[in-house]
mmCIF file with all atom_site columns, C-alpha atoms in Angstrom:
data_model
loop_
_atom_site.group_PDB
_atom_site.id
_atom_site.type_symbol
_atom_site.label_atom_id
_atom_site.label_alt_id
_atom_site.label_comp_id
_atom_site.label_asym_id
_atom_site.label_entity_id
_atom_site.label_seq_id
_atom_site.pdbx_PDB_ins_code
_atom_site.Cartn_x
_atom_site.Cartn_y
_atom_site.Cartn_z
_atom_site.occupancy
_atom_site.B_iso_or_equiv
_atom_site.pdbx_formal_charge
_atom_site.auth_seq_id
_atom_site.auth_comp_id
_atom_site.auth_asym_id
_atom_site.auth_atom_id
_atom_site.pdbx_PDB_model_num
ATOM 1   C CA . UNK A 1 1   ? 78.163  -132.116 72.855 1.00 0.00 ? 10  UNK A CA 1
ATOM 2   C CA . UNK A 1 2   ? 80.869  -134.331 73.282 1.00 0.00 ? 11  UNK A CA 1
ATOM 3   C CA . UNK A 1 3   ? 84.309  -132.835 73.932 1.00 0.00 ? 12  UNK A CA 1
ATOM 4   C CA . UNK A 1 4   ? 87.797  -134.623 74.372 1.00 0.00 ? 13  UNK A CA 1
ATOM 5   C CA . UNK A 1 5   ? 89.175  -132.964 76.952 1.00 0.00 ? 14  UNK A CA 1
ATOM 6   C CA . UNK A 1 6   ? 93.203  -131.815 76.594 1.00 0.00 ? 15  UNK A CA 1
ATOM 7   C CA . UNK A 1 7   ? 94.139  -135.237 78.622 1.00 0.00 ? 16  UNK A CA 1
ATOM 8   C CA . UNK A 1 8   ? 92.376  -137.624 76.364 1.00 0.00 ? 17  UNK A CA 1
ATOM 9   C CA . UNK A 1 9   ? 94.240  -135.612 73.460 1.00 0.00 ? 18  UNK A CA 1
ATOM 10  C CA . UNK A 1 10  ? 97.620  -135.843 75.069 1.00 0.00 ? 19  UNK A CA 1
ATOM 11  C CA . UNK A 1 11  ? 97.076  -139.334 75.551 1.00 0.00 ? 20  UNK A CA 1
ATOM 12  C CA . UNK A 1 12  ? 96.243  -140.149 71.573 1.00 0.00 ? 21  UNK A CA 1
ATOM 13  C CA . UNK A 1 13  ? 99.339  -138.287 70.795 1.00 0.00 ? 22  UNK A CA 1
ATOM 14  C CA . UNK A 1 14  ? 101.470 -139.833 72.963 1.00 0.00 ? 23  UNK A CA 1
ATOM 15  C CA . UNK A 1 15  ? 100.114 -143.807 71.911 1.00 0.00 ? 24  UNK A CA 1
ATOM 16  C CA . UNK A 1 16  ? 100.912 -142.670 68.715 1.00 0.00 ? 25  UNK A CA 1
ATOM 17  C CA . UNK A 1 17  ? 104.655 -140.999 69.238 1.00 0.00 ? 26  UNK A CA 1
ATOM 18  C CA . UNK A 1 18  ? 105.163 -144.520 70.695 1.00 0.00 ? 27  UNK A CA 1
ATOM 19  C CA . UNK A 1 19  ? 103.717 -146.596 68.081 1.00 0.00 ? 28  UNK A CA 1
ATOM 20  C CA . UNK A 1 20  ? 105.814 -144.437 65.585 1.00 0.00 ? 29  UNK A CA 1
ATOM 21  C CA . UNK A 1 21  ? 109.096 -144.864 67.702 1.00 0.00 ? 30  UNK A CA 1
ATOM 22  C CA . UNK A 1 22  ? 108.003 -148.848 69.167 1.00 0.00 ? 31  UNK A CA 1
ATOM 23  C CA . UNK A 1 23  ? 111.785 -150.207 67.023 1.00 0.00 ? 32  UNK A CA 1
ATOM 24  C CA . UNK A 1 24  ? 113.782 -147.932 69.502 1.00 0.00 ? 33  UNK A CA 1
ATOM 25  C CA . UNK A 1 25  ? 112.684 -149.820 72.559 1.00 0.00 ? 34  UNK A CA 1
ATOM 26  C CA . UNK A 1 26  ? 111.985 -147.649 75.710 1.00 0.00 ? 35  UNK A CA 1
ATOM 27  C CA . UNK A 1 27  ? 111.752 -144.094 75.017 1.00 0.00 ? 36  UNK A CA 1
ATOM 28  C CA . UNK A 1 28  ? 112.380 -141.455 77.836 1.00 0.00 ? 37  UNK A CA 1
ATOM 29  C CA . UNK A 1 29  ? 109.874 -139.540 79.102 1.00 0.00 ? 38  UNK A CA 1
ATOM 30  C CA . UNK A 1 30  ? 111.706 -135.868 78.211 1.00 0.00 ? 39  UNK A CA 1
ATOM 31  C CA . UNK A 1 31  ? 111.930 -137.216 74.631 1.00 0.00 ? 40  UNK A CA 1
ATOM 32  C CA . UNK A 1 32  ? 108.145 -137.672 74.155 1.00 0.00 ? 41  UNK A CA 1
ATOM 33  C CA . UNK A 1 33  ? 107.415 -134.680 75.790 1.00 0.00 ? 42  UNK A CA 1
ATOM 34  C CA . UNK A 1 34  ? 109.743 -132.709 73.734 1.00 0.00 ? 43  UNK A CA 1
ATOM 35  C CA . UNK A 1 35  ? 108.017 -134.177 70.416 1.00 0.00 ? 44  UNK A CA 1
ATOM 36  C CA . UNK A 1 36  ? 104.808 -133.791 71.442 1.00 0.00 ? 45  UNK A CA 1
ATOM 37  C CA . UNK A 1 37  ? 105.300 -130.023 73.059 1.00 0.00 ? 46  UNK A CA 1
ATOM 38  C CA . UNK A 1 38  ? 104.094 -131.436 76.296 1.00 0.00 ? 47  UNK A CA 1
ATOM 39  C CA . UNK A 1 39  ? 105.252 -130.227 79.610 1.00 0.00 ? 48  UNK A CA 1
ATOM 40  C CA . UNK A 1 40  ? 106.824 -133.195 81.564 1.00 0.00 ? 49  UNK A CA 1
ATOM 41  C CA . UNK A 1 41  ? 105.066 -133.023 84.504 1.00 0.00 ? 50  UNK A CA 1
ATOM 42  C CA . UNK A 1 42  ? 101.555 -133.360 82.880 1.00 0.00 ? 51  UNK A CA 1
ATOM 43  C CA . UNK A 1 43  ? 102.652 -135.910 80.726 1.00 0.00 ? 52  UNK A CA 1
ATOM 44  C CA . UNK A 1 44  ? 104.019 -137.924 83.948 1.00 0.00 ? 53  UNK A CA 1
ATOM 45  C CA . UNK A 1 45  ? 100.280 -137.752 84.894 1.00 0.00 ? 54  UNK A CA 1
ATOM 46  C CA . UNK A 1 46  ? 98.815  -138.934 81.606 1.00 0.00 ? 55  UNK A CA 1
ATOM 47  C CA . UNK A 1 47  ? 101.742 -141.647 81.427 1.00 0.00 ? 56  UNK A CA 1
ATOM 48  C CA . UNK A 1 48  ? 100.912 -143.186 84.985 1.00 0.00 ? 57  UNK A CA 1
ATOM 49  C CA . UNK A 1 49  ? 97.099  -144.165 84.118 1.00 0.00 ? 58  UNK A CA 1
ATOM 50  C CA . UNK A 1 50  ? 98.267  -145.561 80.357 1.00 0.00 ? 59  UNK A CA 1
ATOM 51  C CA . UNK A 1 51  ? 100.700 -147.827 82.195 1.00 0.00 ? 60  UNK A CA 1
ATOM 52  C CA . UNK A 1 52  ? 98.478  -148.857 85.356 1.00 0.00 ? 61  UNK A CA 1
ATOM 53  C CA . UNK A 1 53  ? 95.877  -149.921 82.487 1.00 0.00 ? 62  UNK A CA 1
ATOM 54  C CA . UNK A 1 54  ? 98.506  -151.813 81.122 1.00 0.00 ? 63  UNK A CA 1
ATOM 55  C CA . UNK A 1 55  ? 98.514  -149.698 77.699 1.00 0.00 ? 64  UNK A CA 1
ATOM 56  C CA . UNK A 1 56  ? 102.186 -148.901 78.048 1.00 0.00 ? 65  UNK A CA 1
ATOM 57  C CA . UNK A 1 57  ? 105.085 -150.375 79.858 1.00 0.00 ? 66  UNK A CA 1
ATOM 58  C CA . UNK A 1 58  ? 107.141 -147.766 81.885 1.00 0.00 ? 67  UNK A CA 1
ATOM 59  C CA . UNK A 1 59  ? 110.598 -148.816 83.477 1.00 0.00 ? 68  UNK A CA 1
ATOM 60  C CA . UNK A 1 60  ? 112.722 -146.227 85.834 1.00 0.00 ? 69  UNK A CA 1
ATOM 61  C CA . UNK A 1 61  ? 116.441 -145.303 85.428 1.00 0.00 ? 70  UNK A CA 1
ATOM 62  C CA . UNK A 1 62  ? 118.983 -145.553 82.808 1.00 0.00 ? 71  UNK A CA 1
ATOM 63  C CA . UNK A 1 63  ? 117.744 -146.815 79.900 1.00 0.00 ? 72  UNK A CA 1
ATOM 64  C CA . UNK A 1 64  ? 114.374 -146.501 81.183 1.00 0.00 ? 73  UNK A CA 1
ATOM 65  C CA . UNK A 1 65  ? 111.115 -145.102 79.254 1.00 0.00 ? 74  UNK A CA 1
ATOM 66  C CA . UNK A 1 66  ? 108.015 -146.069 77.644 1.00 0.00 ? 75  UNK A CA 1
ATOM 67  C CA . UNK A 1 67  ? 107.129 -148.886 74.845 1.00 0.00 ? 76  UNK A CA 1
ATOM 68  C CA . UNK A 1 68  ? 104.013 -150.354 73.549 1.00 0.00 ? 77  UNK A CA 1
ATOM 69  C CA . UNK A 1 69  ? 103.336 -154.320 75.220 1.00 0.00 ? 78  UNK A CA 1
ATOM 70  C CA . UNK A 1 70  ? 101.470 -154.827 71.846 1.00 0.00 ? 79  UNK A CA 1
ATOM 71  C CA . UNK A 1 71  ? 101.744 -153.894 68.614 1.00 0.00 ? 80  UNK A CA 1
ATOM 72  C CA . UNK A 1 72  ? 99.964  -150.606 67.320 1.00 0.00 ? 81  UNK A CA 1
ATOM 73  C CA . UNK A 1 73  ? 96.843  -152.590 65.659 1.00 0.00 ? 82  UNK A CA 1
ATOM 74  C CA . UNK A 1 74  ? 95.891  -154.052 68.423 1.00 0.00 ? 83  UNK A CA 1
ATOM 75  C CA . UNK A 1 75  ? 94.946  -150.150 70.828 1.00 0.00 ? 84  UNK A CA 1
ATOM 76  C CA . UNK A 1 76  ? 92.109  -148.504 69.382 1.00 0.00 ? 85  UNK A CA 1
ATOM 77  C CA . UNK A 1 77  ? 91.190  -144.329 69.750 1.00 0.00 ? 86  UNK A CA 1
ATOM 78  C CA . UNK A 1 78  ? 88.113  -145.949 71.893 1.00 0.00 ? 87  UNK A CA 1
ATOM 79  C CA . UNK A 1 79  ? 89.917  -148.151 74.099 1.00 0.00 ? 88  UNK A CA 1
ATOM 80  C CA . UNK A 1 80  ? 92.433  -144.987 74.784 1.00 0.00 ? 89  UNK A CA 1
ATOM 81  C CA . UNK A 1 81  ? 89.885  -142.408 74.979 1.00 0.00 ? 90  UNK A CA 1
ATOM 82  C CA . UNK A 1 82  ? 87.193  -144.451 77.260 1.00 0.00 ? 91  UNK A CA 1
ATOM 83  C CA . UNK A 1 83  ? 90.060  -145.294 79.841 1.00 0.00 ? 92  UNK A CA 1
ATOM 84  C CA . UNK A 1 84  ? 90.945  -141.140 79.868 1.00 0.00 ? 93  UNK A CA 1
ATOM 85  C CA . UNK A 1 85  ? 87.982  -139.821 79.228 1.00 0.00 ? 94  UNK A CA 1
ATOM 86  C CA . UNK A 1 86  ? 85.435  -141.763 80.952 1.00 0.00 ? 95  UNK A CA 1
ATOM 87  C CA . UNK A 1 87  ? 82.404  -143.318 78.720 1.00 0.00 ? 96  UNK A CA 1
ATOM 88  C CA . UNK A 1 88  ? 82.023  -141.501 75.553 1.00 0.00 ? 97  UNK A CA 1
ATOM 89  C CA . UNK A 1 89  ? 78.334  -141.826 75.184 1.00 0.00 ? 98  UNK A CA 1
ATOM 90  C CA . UNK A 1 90  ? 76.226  -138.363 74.039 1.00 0.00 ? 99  UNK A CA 1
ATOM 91  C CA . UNK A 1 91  ? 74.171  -138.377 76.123 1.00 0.00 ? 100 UNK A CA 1
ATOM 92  C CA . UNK A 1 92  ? 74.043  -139.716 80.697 1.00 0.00 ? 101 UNK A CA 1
ATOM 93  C CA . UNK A 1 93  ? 71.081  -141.927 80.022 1.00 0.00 ? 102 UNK A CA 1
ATOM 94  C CA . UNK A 1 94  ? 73.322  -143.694 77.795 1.00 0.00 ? 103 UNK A CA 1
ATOM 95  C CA . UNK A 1 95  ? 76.208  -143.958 79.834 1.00 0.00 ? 104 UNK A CA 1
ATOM 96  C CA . UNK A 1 96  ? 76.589  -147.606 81.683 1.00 0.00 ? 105 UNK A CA 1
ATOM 97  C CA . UNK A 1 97  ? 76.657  -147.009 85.241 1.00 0.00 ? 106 UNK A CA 1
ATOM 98  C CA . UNK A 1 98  ? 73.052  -144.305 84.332 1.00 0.00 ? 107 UNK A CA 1
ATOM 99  C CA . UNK A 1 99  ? 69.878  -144.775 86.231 1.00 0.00 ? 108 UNK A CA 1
ATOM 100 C CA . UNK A 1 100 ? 66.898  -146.185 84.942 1.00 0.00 ? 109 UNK A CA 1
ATOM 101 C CA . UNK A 1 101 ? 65.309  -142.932 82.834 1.00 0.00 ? 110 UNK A CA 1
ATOM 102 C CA . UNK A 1 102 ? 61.587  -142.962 83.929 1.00 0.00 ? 111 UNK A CA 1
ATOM 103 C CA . UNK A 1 103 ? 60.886  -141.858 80.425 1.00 0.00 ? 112 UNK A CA 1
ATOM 104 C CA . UNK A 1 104 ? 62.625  -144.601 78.920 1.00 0.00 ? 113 UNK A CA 1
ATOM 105 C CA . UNK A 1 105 ? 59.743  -146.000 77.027 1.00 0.00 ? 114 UNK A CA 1
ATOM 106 C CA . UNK A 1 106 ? 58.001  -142.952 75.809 1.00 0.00 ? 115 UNK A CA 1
ATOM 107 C CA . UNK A 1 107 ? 61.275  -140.930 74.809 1.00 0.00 ? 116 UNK A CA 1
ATOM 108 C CA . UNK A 1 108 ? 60.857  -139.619 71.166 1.00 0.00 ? 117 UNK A CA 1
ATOM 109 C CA . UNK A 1 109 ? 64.973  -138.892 71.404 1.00 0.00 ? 118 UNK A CA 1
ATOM 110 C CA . UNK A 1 110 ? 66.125  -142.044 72.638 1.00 0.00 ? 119 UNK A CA 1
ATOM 111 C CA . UNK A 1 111 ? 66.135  -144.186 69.319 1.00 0.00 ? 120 UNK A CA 1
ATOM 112 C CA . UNK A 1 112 ? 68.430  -141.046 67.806 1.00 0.00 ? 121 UNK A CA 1
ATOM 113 C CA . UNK A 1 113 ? 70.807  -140.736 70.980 1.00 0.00 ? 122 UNK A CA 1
ATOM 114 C CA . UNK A 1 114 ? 71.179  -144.491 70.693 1.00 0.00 ? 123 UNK A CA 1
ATOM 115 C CA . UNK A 1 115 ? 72.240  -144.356 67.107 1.00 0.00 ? 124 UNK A CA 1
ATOM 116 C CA . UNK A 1 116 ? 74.483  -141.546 67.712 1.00 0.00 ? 125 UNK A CA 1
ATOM 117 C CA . UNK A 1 117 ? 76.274  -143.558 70.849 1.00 0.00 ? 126 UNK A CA 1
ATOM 118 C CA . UNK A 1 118 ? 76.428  -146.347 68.059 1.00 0.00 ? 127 UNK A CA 1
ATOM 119 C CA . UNK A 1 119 ? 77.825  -144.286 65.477 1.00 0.00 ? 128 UNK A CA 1
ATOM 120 C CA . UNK A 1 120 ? 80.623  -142.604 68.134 1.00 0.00 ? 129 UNK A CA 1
ATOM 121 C CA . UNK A 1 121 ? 80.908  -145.895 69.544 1.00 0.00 ? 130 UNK A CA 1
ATOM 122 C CA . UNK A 1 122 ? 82.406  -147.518 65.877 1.00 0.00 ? 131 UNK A CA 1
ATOM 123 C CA . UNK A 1 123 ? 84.007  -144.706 64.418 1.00 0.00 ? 132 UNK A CA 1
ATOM 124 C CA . UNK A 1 124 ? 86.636  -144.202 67.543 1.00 0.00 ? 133 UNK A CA 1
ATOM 125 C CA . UNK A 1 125 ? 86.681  -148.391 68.089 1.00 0.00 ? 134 UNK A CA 1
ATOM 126 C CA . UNK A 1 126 ? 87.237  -148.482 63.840 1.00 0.00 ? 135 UNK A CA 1
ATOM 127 C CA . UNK A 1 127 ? 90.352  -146.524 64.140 1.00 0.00 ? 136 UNK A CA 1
ATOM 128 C CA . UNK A 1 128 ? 93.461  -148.097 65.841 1.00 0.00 ? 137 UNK A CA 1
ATOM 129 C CA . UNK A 1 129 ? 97.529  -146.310 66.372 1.00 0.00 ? 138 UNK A CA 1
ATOM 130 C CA . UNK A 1 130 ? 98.751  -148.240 63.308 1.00 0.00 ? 139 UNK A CA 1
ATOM 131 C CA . UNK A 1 131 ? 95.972  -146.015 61.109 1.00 0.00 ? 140 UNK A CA 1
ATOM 132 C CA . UNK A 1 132 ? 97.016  -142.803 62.942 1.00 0.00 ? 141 UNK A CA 1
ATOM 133 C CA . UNK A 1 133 ? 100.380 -143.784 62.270 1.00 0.00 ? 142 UNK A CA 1
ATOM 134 C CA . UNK A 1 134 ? 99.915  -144.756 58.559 1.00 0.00 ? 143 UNK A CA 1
ATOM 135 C CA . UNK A 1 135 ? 97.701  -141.437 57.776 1.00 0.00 ? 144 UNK A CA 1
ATOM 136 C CA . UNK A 1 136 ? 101.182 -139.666 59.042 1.00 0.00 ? 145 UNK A CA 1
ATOM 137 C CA . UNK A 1 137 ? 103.084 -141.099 56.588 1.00 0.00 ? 146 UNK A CA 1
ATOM 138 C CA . UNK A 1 138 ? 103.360 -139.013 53.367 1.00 0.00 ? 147 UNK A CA 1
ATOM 139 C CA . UNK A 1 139 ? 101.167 -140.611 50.671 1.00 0.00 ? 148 UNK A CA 1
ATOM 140 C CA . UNK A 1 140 ? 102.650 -141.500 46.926 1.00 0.00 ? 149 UNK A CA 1
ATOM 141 C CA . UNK A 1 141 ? 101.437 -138.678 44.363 1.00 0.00 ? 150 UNK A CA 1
ATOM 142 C CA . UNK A 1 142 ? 101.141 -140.462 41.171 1.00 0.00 ? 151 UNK A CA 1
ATOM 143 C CA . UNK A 1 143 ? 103.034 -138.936 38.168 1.00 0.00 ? 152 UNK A CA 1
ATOM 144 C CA . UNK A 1 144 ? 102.640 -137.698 35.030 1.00 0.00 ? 153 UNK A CA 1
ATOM 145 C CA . UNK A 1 145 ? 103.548 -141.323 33.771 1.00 0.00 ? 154 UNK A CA 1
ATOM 146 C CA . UNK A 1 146 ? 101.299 -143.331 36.022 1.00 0.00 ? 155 UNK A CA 1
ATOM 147 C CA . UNK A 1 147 ? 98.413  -141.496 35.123 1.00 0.00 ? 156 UNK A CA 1
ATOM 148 C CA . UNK A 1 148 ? 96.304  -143.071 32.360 1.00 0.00 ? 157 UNK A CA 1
#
């Protein structure tokens, strides 16, 4: 089974805080850790690897903080979850760095595992911070008037 561990969910939450806040320029670190209900420390952690990855721009001192280099549509849940998590794939014979499987050819599972990978694979790269960000935003009920 495939589990996102706490880091690779801190790390979605925190893209998107700074998609959602990516007008205000830099944001401190304290201020996305109070929003998010994460403690600073472990958020320093999760912040270092975005930025070494070049995901985020981080700059010390007054003023300092965290910002998006790109816009949100261009990071998607994959590309965030792959570089905390590690390969996503269901299964190790799937993974890229695997060894040759010896039952390769005569595996009955393979051809499902594959189409599961494929399936995990395009739903997290389908998704990017600008539709996290959008699904936050409250949707329009229609009214009495609009309806037909």
């Amino acid at each position: 089974m495939i589990m996102i561990s706490t880091r690779g969910r801190y790390a979605l939450r925190v893209m998107a805080d700074l998609a959602m806040h990516q007008n205000e320029g830099y944001i401190p670190l304290k201020d996305i850790a109070a929003r998010q209900d994460i403690s600073e420390k472990y958020l320093e952690s999760i912040l270092k690897g975005l930025v070494q990855n070049r995901m985020l721009v981080g700059i010390r001192g007054k003023g300092g903080g965290y910002r998006l280099p790109k816009p949100p549509e261009s990071y998607t849940v994959g590309s965030i979850l792959r570089l905390t998590e590690g390969e996503l794939a269901p299964v190790a014979c799937l993974e890229s760095n695997a060894e040759a499987c010896p039952r390769r050819d005569s595996c009955l599972t393979l051809p499902m595992w594959n189409k599961l990978n494929g399936m995990i694979q395009n739903f997290f790269d389908g998704i990017t911070l600008a539709d996290l960000i959008a699904a936050d935003e409250p949707q329009e009920t229609p009214t009495e008037s609009s309806q037909p």
